Coordinates of C-alpha atoms in Angstrom, one line a residue:
Chain A
M1 CA -29.1 -5.2 -9.3
A2 CA -25.3 -4.3 -8.5
R3 CA -22.5 -5.4 -10.7
I4 CA -18.9 -5.9 -10.8
T5 CA -17.8 -5.0 -14.3
A6 CA -13.8 -4.7 -14.1
G7 CA -11.0 -4.7 -12.0
V8 CA -8.2 -2.3 -12.1
G9 CA -5.1 -3.2 -10.0
S10 CA -2.0 0.2 -9.5
S11 CA 0.7 1.1 -8.0
H12 CA 0.1 4.1 -5.7
V13 CA 3.1 5.2 -5.2
P14 CA 3.2 8.8 -2.9
L15 CA 5.5 10.8 -5.3
L16 CA 3.0 10.2 -8.1
G17 CA 0.7 12.2 -6.1
V18 CA 3.9 14.6 -5.8
A19 CA 3.6 14.2 -9.2
V20 CA -0.1 15.0 -10.4
D21 CA 0.3 18.1 -7.8
Q22 CA 3.2 20.3 -9.0
G23 CA 2.1 19.7 -13.0
K24 CA 5.2 17.4 -13.6
T25 CA 3.1 14.7 -15.4
Q26 CA 5.1 15.5 -17.9
D27 CA 8.5 15.8 -17.1
A28 CA 10.9 13.5 -18.6
Y29 CA 11.4 11.1 -15.7
F30 CA 7.1 10.7 -15.3
A31 CA 5.7 10.8 -18.8
P32 CA 6.3 6.9 -19.5
I33 CA 4.5 6.2 -15.9
F34 CA 2.1 8.5 -16.4
G35 CA 2.1 7.3 -19.8
G36 CA 0.5 4.1 -19.6
Y37 CA -2.3 5.5 -17.7
E38 CA -3.4 7.3 -21.2
W39 CA -6.0 4.7 -22.1
T40 CA -7.2 3.9 -18.6
R41 CA -8.1 7.1 -18.5
R42 CA -10.4 8.0 -21.6
W43 CA -11.4 4.0 -20.5
E44 CA -12.9 5.2 -17.0
A45 CA -14.7 8.1 -18.8
E46 CA -16.6 6.0 -21.1
Q47 CA -17.6 3.7 -18.3
K48 CA -18.6 6.2 -16.0
P49 CA -18.2 3.5 -12.9
D50 CA -21.3 4.7 -10.0
V51 CA -18.9 3.3 -7.1
I52 CA -15.5 2.0 -6.7
L53 CA -14.4 -0.3 -3.6
L54 CA -10.9 1.2 -3.4
V55 CA -8.4 -1.9 -1.7
Y56 CA -5.4 0.1 -0.5
N57 CA -3.3 0.0 3.2
D58 CA -3.5 2.9 5.2
H59 CA 0.5 4.4 5.8
A60 CA -0.1 5.3 9.2
S61 CA -2.2 8.2 8.3
A62 CA -5.6 7.1 9.7
F63 CA -4.6 3.8 11.9
D64 CA -1.8 4.6 14.5
A65 CA 0.2 1.6 16.2
N66 CA -2.6 1.4 18.3
I67 CA -5.2 -0.2 16.4
I68 CA -4.5 -2.3 13.5
P69 CA -7.5 -4.1 11.4
T70 CA -6.6 -6.5 9.1
F71 CA -9.7 -6.0 7.5
A72 CA -11.6 -2.1 7.1
I73 CA -14.4 -0.9 5.4
G74 CA -15.2 3.1 5.0
T75 CA -18.9 3.6 5.4
G76 CA -18.6 7.5 6.0
E77 CA -20.5 9.1 4.2
R78 CA -17.0 11.4 2.8
F79 CA -13.2 11.7 4.0
K80 CA -10.3 13.4 3.4
P81 CA -7.2 13.8 2.3
A82 CA -4.7 12.9 5.2
D83 CA -2.0 15.0 6.0
E84 CA 1.1 12.5 6.2
G85 CA 3.3 14.8 7.8
W86 CA 3.5 17.5 4.7
G87 CA 0.0 19.0 4.8
P88 CA -2.7 17.1 2.9
R89 CA -2.9 16.6 -0.9
P90 CA -5.3 19.4 -2.7
V91 CA -7.5 17.0 -3.9
P92 CA -11.2 16.3 -3.5
D93 CA -12.4 14.8 -0.5
V94 CA -13.4 11.4 -1.7
I95 CA -17.2 11.3 -1.3
G96 CA -18.6 7.9 0.0
H97 CA -21.2 5.1 -0.5
P98 CA -22.8 4.5 2.8
D99 CA -26.0 2.0 1.9
L100 CA -23.9 0.0 -0.7
A101 CA -21.0 -0.3 2.2
W102 CA -22.6 -1.4 5.4
H103 CA -24.4 -3.1 2.9
I104 CA -21.1 -5.2 1.7
A105 CA -19.9 -4.8 5.3
Q106 CA -23.1 -6.3 7.1
S107 CA -22.9 -9.6 4.2
L108 CA -18.7 -10.1 5.2
I109 CA -19.5 -10.1 8.3
L110 CA -22.6 -13.1 7.7
D111 CA -20.3 -14.3 5.2
D112 CA -17.7 -15.1 7.6
F113 CA -15.6 -12.4 7.0
D114 CA -15.2 -10.3 10.4
M115 CA -14.6 -6.6 8.8
T116 CA -13.7 -3.6 10.9
I117 CA -15.8 -0.6 10.5
I118 CA -14.4 2.8 10.3
N119 CA -17.1 5.6 10.2
E120 CA -14.4 9.0 10.4
M121 CA -11.0 8.2 9.3
D122 CA -9.0 10.1 6.9
V123 CA -7.4 8.7 3.2
D124 CA -3.6 8.7 2.8
H125 CA -1.8 8.7 -1.1
G126 CA -2.9 4.6 -0.9
L127 CA -5.7 5.8 -2.0
T128 CA -6.1 9.0 -3.2
V129 CA -3.0 8.4 -5.6
P130 CA -4.7 6.0 -7.6
L131 CA -7.8 7.8 -8.0
S132 CA -5.4 10.6 -9.4
M133 CA -4.0 8.4 -11.5
M134 CA -7.1 7.2 -12.6
F135 CA -9.6 10.1 -13.1
G136 CA -6.7 12.9 -13.5
T137 CA -7.3 16.3 -11.4
P138 CA -11.3 16.8 -11.4
A139 CA -12.8 19.5 -9.2
Q140 CA -14.4 16.2 -7.8
W141 CA -13.6 12.8 -8.2
P142 CA -16.3 11.4 -10.5
A143 CA -17.3 8.3 -8.8
R144 CA -18.4 7.6 -5.0
V145 CA -15.9 5.6 -2.9
I146 CA -16.1 2.8 -1.0
P147 CA -12.4 2.7 1.5
L148 CA -11.1 -1.4 2.0
A149 CA -8.4 -0.6 4.0
I150 CA -5.8 -4.0 4.5
N151 CA -3.5 -4.3 6.8
V152 CA -0.4 -4.9 5.2
V153 CA 2.6 -3.4 7.6
T154 CA 2.7 -5.3 11.1
Y155 CA 2.8 -9.2 10.7
P156 CA 1.5 -11.4 10.3
V157 CA -1.1 -9.7 7.6
P158 CA -3.8 -11.6 6.1
S159 CA -2.5 -14.2 3.3
G160 CA -3.2 -14.2 -0.6
N161 CA -6.1 -17.1 -0.3
R162 CA -7.7 -15.3 2.4
C163 CA -7.9 -12.1 -0.2
W164 CA -8.7 -14.4 -2.5
L165 CA -11.9 -15.5 -0.9
L166 CA -12.4 -12.2 0.7
G167 CA -12.4 -10.8 -3.1
E168 CA -15.2 -13.6 -4.0
A169 CA -17.3 -12.4 -0.8
I170 CA -17.1 -9.0 -2.5
G171 CA -18.3 -10.2 -5.3
R172 CA -21.0 -12.2 -3.5
A173 CA -22.0 -9.4 -1.8
V174 CA -22.1 -6.3 -4.1
A175 CA -24.9 -8.7 -7.1
S176 CA -27.1 -8.6 -3.8
F177 CA -27.5 -4.8 -3.9
P178 CA -30.7 -4.0 -5.1
E179 CA -29.4 -0.8 -7.1
D180 CA -28.2 -0.5 -10.1
L181 CA -24.9 0.4 -10.0
N182 CA -21.7 -0.3 -12.3
V183 CA -19.2 -1.1 -9.6
Q184 CA -15.6 -1.4 -9.9
I185 CA -13.2 -2.8 -7.9
W186 CA -9.7 -1.3 -7.9
G187 CA -6.1 -3.6 -6.1
T188 CA -3.8 -1.4 -5.5
G189 CA -0.5 -1.4 -4.1
G190 CA 3.3 -2.8 -5.3
M191 CA 4.8 -4.1 -7.4
S192 CA 8.1 -4.6 -6.0
H193 CA 10.0 -2.3 -4.2
Q194 CA 11.9 -2.0 -0.7
L195 CA 11.9 1.0 2.2
Q196 CA 14.3 -0.5 4.1
G197 CA 18.0 -1.5 5.0
S198 CA 21.0 -2.4 2.7
R199 CA 18.5 -4.5 0.6
A200 CA 16.7 -1.5 0.0
G201 CA 15.5 -0.1 -3.8
L202 CA 15.9 -4.3 -4.6
I203 CA 13.8 -4.8 -8.0
N204 CA 12.2 -8.1 -9.5
A205 CA 11.0 -7.2 -12.8
E206 CA 10.2 -10.8 -14.1
W207 CA 8.3 -12.2 -11.0
D208 CA 6.4 -8.6 -11.2
N209 CA 5.1 -10.0 -14.8
R210 CA 4.7 -13.1 -13.8
F211 CA 2.4 -12.4 -11.1
M212 CA 0.7 -10.0 -13.7
D213 CA 0.9 -12.8 -15.6
S214 CA -1.1 -15.0 -13.3
L215 CA -4.2 -12.6 -12.9
I216 CA -5.5 -12.7 -15.8
G217 CA -7.6 -15.8 -17.3
D218 CA -8.4 -18.7 -15.1
S219 CA -5.9 -19.4 -13.0
D220 CA -6.1 -18.9 -9.3
A221 CA -2.3 -20.2 -9.0
V222 CA -1.3 -17.4 -7.2
R223 CA -3.4 -17.5 -4.4
R224 CA -1.1 -19.8 -3.2
I225 CA 2.2 -17.5 -2.6
P226 CA 3.5 -18.1 0.6
H227 CA 4.5 -14.7 2.4
I228 CA 7.5 -15.3 2.1
E229 CA 8.0 -15.5 -1.5
Y230 CA 7.0 -12.2 -1.9
L231 CA 9.1 -10.4 0.6
R232 CA 11.8 -13.2 -0.5
E233 CA 11.4 -11.8 -4.7
T234 CA 10.0 -8.5 -4.5
G235 CA 10.9 -6.9 -1.1
S236 CA 9.9 -6.1 2.2
E237 CA 7.3 -3.5 1.0
G238 CA 6.1 -5.8 -2.7
I239 CA 4.2 -7.6 0.3
E240 CA 1.4 -5.3 -0.6
M241 CA 0.3 -7.3 -4.0
V242 CA -1.8 -9.3 -1.6
M243 CA -4.3 -6.4 -2.5
W244 CA -4.7 -7.4 -6.2
L245 CA -5.8 -10.4 -5.2
I246 CA -9.3 -8.9 -3.3
M247 CA -9.4 -7.3 -6.6
R248 CA -9.2 -10.4 -8.7
G249 CA -11.4 -13.0 -6.8
A250 CA -14.0 -9.8 -7.1
L251 CA -13.7 -10.6 -10.9
G252 CA -15.1 -14.1 -10.6
A253 CA -13.5 -17.4 -12.6
R254 CA -11.9 -15.7 -14.8
T255 CA -11.2 -12.5 -16.3
R256 CA -10.0 -10.8 -20.2
L257 CA -7.5 -8.1 -20.0
L258 CA -8.2 -4.6 -21.3
H259 CA -5.5 -3.0 -20.8
R260 CA -1.3 -3.4 -18.8
H261 CA 1.4 -1.1 -18.2
Y262 CA 4.9 -1.8 -16.1
H263 CA 7.6 0.6 -15.3
V264 CA 10.5 1.0 -13.5
P265 CA 11.7 3.2 -11.6
C266 CA 9.5 5.7 -9.5
S267 CA 10.9 6.1 -6.8
N268 CA 12.0 3.4 -4.7
T269 CA 9.2 1.2 -6.7
A270 CA 7.7 -0.4 -9.8
I271 CA 4.8 0.6 -11.1
G272 CA 2.2 -1.7 -12.3
H273 CA -1.3 -1.6 -13.5
L274 CA -3.6 -3.6 -15.3
V275 CA -7.2 -3.7 -16.0
L276 CA -8.9 -6.8 -15.7
Q277 CA -13.0 -7.8 -16.9
P278 CA -14.9 -10.5 -15.3
D279 CA -15.0 -13.0 -18.7
Chain B
M1 CA -2.8 -23.1 0.7
S2 CA -0.6 -20.3 1.5
D3 CA -1.5 -20.0 5.5
P4 CA 2.2 -21.7 7.5
A5 CA 0.8 -24.6 10.1
D6 CA 3.8 -23.6 12.3
I7 CA 4.0 -20.1 13.4
H8 CA 7.9 -20.8 14.8
A9 CA 8.5 -21.7 12.1
Y10 CA 6.9 -19.1 10.0
L11 CA 8.2 -16.4 12.2
A12 CA 11.8 -17.9 12.0
E13 CA 11.3 -17.5 8.0
L14 CA 10.6 -14.1 8.5
E15 CA 14.4 -13.4 9.4
D16 CA 16.4 -15.1 6.9
I17 CA 16.3 -12.0 5.0
P18 CA 20.0 -10.0 4.3
G19 CA 19.6 -6.8 5.2
T20 CA 15.8 -7.1 6.0
R21 CA 13.6 -6.5 9.0
V22 CA 9.9 -7.7 8.7
Y23 CA 7.2 -5.9 10.8
T24 CA 6.6 -8.4 13.4
A25 CA 4.8 -8.3 16.5
T26 CA 8.2 -8.9 18.6
R27 CA 9.0 -5.1 17.0
A28 CA 5.5 -4.0 17.0
R29 CA 5.7 -3.9 20.6
Q30 CA 9.5 -2.6 20.6
G31 CA 8.6 0.2 19.0
Y32 CA 5.3 1.2 20.0
H33 CA 6.0 4.4 21.6
L34 CA 8.8 5.3 18.8
N35 CA 6.2 4.9 16.4
Q36 CA 3.6 7.0 18.5
F37 CA 6.0 9.4 18.7
A38 CA 6.7 9.0 15.0
M39 CA 2.6 9.3 14.3
S40 CA 2.1 12.5 16.2
L41 CA 4.3 14.6 14.2
M42 CA 1.3 14.5 11.5
K43 CA -0.3 17.2 13.1
P44 CA 1.1 20.8 12.5
E45 CA 1.4 22.2 16.2
N46 CA 3.2 19.0 17.0
R47 CA 5.7 19.7 14.0
A48 CA 6.2 22.8 14.9
A49 CA 6.9 21.6 18.7
W50 CA 9.7 18.7 17.7
K51 CA 11.4 21.8 15.4
A52 CA 11.5 24.2 18.1
D53 CA 13.6 21.6 20.7
E54 CA 13.4 18.2 19.3
A55 CA 15.1 16.5 22.6
S56 CA 12.7 18.1 25.2
Y57 CA 9.9 17.1 22.1
L58 CA 11.5 12.9 22.7
D59 CA 11.0 13.6 27.1
H60 CA 7.3 13.4 26.6
W61 CA 7.1 9.8 25.0
A62 CA 8.2 6.4 26.4
M63 CA 10.9 5.8 24.2
S64 CA 14.5 3.8 25.2
T65 CA 17.2 6.1 25.6
E66 CA 18.7 4.3 22.4
Q67 CA 15.9 5.0 20.5
K68 CA 16.0 9.2 21.2
Q69 CA 19.3 9.3 20.4
A70 CA 19.1 7.6 17.1
V71 CA 16.0 9.4 15.8
L72 CA 17.7 12.5 16.9
A73 CA 20.6 11.0 14.3
R74 CA 18.6 10.2 12.0
D75 CA 19.6 6.5 12.5
Y76 CA 16.9 4.9 10.6
N77 CA 18.8 1.2 10.0
R78 CA 19.3 1.7 14.2
L79 CA 15.3 2.7 14.6
L80 CA 14.3 -0.3 11.9
D81 CA 16.8 -2.4 14.9
L82 CA 14.7 -0.9 18.2
G83 CA 11.3 -1.7 16.2
G84 CA 10.5 1.1 14.4
N85 CA 8.7 1.2 11.1
I86 CA 9.6 2.7 8.1
Y87 CA 5.5 4.5 7.3
F88 CA 6.1 5.6 11.1
L89 CA 9.8 6.8 10.5
A90 CA 8.3 8.4 7.2
K91 CA 6.7 11.0 9.2
V92 CA 10.0 11.9 10.6
F93 CA 12.3 12.5 7.5
S94 CA 9.1 13.8 6.0
T95 CA 9.1 16.4 9.0
D96 CA 12.5 17.3 7.2
G97 CA 11.7 17.1 3.9
L98 CA 12.8 14.1 2.9
S99 CA 11.7 12.3 -0.3
F100 CA 11.0 8.2 0.5
L101 CA 13.6 8.2 -1.8
Q102 CA 16.0 10.5 0.0
A103 CA 15.7 8.8 3.1
V104 CA 15.8 4.9 2.4
S105 CA 18.9 6.0 0.2
T106 CA 20.4 6.6 3.7
M107 CA 20.5 3.3 5.1
S108 CA 21.5 1.2 1.6
G109 CA 24.7 2.5 2.5
M110 CA 25.0 4.5 -0.8
S111 CA 24.7 8.0 -1.6
V112 CA 21.6 9.7 -3.3
E113 CA 23.2 9.8 -6.3
D114 CA 24.2 6.3 -6.6
Y115 CA 20.9 4.9 -5.0
Q116 CA 18.9 7.2 -7.8
A117 CA 21.4 5.6 -10.5
M118 CA 20.7 2.2 -9.2
M119 CA 16.8 2.7 -9.6
N120 CA 16.8 4.4 -12.9
A121 CA 18.7 1.4 -14.0
G122 CA 16.2 -0.8 -13.2
G123 CA 16.6 -1.2 -9.4
R124 CA 18.9 -3.7 -7.3
S125 CA 18.7 -7.5 -8.5
P126 CA 16.7 -10.2 -5.7
V127 CA 19.9 -12.4 -7.0
G128 CA 22.3 -13.9 -3.7
L129 CA 19.9 -11.4 -1.1
R130 CA 16.7 -13.7 -1.5
S131 CA 18.3 -16.0 1.9
I132 CA 20.7 -16.0 4.9
R133 CA 20.8 -18.8 4.8
E134 CA 21.2 -20.2 1.4
P135 CA 22.5 -17.2 -0.6
R136 CA 20.8 -17.3 -4.0

């Protein structure tokens, strides 16, 4: 049977992709950020996951203002890096896992989650930057990837509780897939950042760290944080952290911490990174 | 649970954050054509046409005169007021060769250098910036 063996949380700042693509990861500005991922790169090389369920948000790349899916799953064979205005990132195509993706899509719909199914789409920095952080610069990504794109841009975005429940349903769907697969789920985005207006540059390290604390162990208080708290405390784009709750929900009642990293700043953003195991 | 029972109270709260335009349905409707214009700059051929003649490129889009003027002036705060969303507007400043940090700093009223220094020192504190009604 397929099983979810671990969860990873990570910011997905586009500047990190630039640093990787231009060979700047050891520069003074970037070294403290990438240093916090070294443990994870070694661990991933040992773990050799077959499939990553990668929860991210599209930043006006695959989806324009016309169609706004709240929860979308990529069922295609492969996904190309998006051209976000400066040309596509020079990273490998992302290879999907259509069998597992369709199994999850069907299971979720029967479990009351009305998924949008995407056969063809390009994937932007939200998806490819975490792959670079966890896997470095291989010729091919070492795992299949199923993109799970969440609307965290146009309000109302899904509630934290709904995200947690989706994660639980994903866990059930994976557990009923007959093939023996080592599956990880990654929740990406955040942490505190605001990319607009006179409050731009807001960072709240205390809140971010409390949020990370609350994903470890058996508490589920974090699912009840309302949108307005993310907005007030972590900036207008800090709301991306609801995507970490999909990862957390999929790990079951209790988690164990394997690795943790936090750094300010990267561009406009606080970098957070967690590796968790179901416990 | 986290779900607001009252959509009106939920939306009113979103307007209570200083210096912040939450991208609500009202803004998404107002900014639809502006954001679709920005989205078009993801294609290299469109970027070339835009760079060749910005004003005539804008004439192909059903945008308001105010929106067109704000785009030409690269007035990002004004564009947010007129329904623009940062991830769509990013296509405009990326086409100009600006980073997120450079473009975002222009909205904060700070120089790029001062803004970068603030970020390197830990960013902007939320203290006093959480609510318009009740500064805290």
